[in-house]
Amino acid sequence: MDPSGNKFVSSIWNEYSQHVPRNLMVIDAYLTCVFFTGVIQFIYCLIIGNFPFNAFLSGFISCVGTFVLTVCLRMQINPNNTSDPANKWKALTPARVFADWLIANLILHTAVLNFIG
C-alpha cells in the first residue's frame, strides 16, 4: 500500500480511537464479529450448499437480527445522539437500553431456535 493510503488509514484509526468511548468500541468489535459470521455463513452456503436450508436460514437470520438490534443499541447509547435536543432517547438510561437489547435478543433467538426445529 502506498504511503498516502497508510497515512489515511492511520488518521482514521487515530480519530476513531481518540473520540469514540470504550463501550462503543466494544460494541463495534461485536458488530464486526457478527457481520463476518454472517458473511462466512453466506459464502459457505454459496460454495458448499444449503442442504439443511432451515439451519442456514436460522443462522443467517440470527446474524442479521443480532446486527440490527446491536446497531440500535449503539445508536441509543452513543453520547453524540443522546445530547441532541430533538432526540427521543434522552429519557432512557443505558441500563434500560441494555435490558431492552437483551430482551429483544432473547425473543429473536427463541424464534430462531423454534425455526431450526
Coordinates of C-alpha atoms in Angstrom, one line a residue:
M1 CA 0.0 0.0 0.0
D2 CA 1.3 3.4 -0.8
P3 CA 2.3 5.9 2.0
S4 CA -0.7 8.1 1.5
G5 CA -3.0 5.2 2.0
N6 CA -1.2 4.2 5.2
K7 CA -1.5 7.8 6.4
F8 CA -5.2 7.9 5.5
V9 CA -5.9 4.7 7.4
S10 CA -3.8 5.7 10.4
S11 CA -5.5 9.1 10.6
I12 CA -8.9 7.4 10.6
W13 CA -7.9 5.0 13.3
N14 CA -6.4 7.8 15.4
E15 CA -9.6 9.9 15.2
Y16 CA -11.7 6.8 16.0
S17 CA -9.6 5.8 19.0
Q18 CA -9.5 9.3 20.4
H19 CA -13.1 10.3 20.0
V20 CA -15.1 7.1 20.4
P21 CA -15.8 5.9 24.0
R22 CA -14.6 2.5 25.1
N23 CA -18.1 1.0 25.4
L24 CA -18.9 1.9 21.8
M25 CA -15.6 0.4 20.7
V26 CA -16.6 -2.9 22.3
I27 CA -20.0 -2.7 20.6
D28 CA -18.3 -2.0 17.2
A29 CA -16.0 -5.1 17.7
Y30 CA -19.1 -7.2 18.4
L31 CA -20.8 -5.8 15.3
T32 CA -17.7 -6.7 13.2
C33 CA -17.7 -10.2 14.6
V34 CA -21.4 -10.7 13.9
F35 CA -21.1 -9.2 10.4
F36 CA -18.2 -11.5 9.4
T37 CA -20.1 -14.5 10.9
G38 CA -23.0 -13.8 8.6
V39 CA -20.7 -13.3 5.6
I40 CA -18.9 -16.6 6.3
Q41 CA -22.2 -18.4 6.6
F42 CA -23.4 -16.9 3.3
I43 CA -20.2 -17.8 1.5
Y44 CA -20.4 -21.3 2.9
C45 CA -23.9 -21.6 1.6
L46 CA -22.8 -20.5 -1.9
I47 CA -19.8 -22.8 -2.1
I48 CA -20.8 -25.9 -0.2
G49 CA -24.6 -25.7 -0.4
N50 CA -27.5 -25.3 1.9
F51 CA -28.8 -28.8 2.4
P52 CA -30.5 -28.2 5.7
F53 CA -31.9 -24.9 4.4
N54 CA -33.7 -24.1 7.7
A55 CA -30.4 -24.4 9.6
F56 CA -28.7 -21.9 7.2
L57 CA -31.6 -19.6 7.3
S58 CA -31.8 -19.7 11.1
G59 CA -28.1 -18.9 11.4
F60 CA -28.2 -16.1 8.9
I61 CA -31.4 -14.6 10.3
S62 CA -29.7 -14.7 13.8
C63 CA -26.7 -12.8 12.5
V64 CA -28.8 -10.2 10.6
G65 CA -31.2 -9.7 13.5
T66 CA -28.4 -9.5 16.1
F67 CA -26.6 -7.0 13.9
V68 CA -29.7 -4.8 13.6
L69 CA -30.5 -4.9 17.3
T70 CA -26.9 -4.1 18.2
V71 CA -26.8 -1.1 15.9
C72 CA -30.0 0.1 17.6
L73 CA -28.2 -0.4 21.0
R74 CA -25.2 1.6 19.7
M75 CA -27.4 4.4 18.5
Q76 CA -29.2 4.7 21.8
I77 CA -26.0 4.6 23.9
N78 CA -23.9 6.9 21.8
P79 CA -23.4 10.2 23.7
N80 CA -23.5 12.2 20.5
N81 CA -27.0 11.0 19.9
T82 CA -28.2 11.5 23.4
S83 CA -27.0 15.1 23.6
D84 CA -29.2 16.1 20.6
P85 CA -32.2 18.2 21.8
A86 CA -34.5 16.6 19.3
N87 CA -33.6 13.1 20.5
K88 CA -36.3 10.9 21.9
W89 CA -33.8 8.7 23.7
K90 CA -32.9 11.2 26.4
A91 CA -35.1 9.7 29.0
L92 CA -33.7 6.2 28.5
T93 CA -30.9 5.2 30.8
P94 CA -28.1 3.0 29.4
A95 CA -29.2 0.2 31.8
R96 CA -32.7 0.3 30.3
V97 CA -31.4 0.3 26.8
F98 CA -29.2 -2.7 27.5
A99 CA -32.2 -4.5 29.1
D100 CA -34.3 -3.8 26.1
W101 CA -31.5 -5.2 23.9
L102 CA -31.2 -8.3 26.0
I103 CA -35.0 -9.0 25.9
A104 CA -35.1 -8.3 22.1
N105 CA -32.2 -10.8 21.6
L106 CA -34.0 -13.4 23.8
I107 CA -37.1 -13.1 21.6
L108 CA -35.1 -13.2 18.4
H109 CA -33.1 -16.3 19.4
T110 CA -36.2 -18.0 20.7
A111 CA -37.8 -17.6 17.3
V112 CA -34.5 -18.7 15.6
L113 CA -34.4 -21.9 17.7
N114 CA -38.1 -22.5 17.0
F115 CA -37.4 -22.2 13.3
I116 CA -34.5 -24.7 13.4
G117 CA -36.9 -27.3 14.6

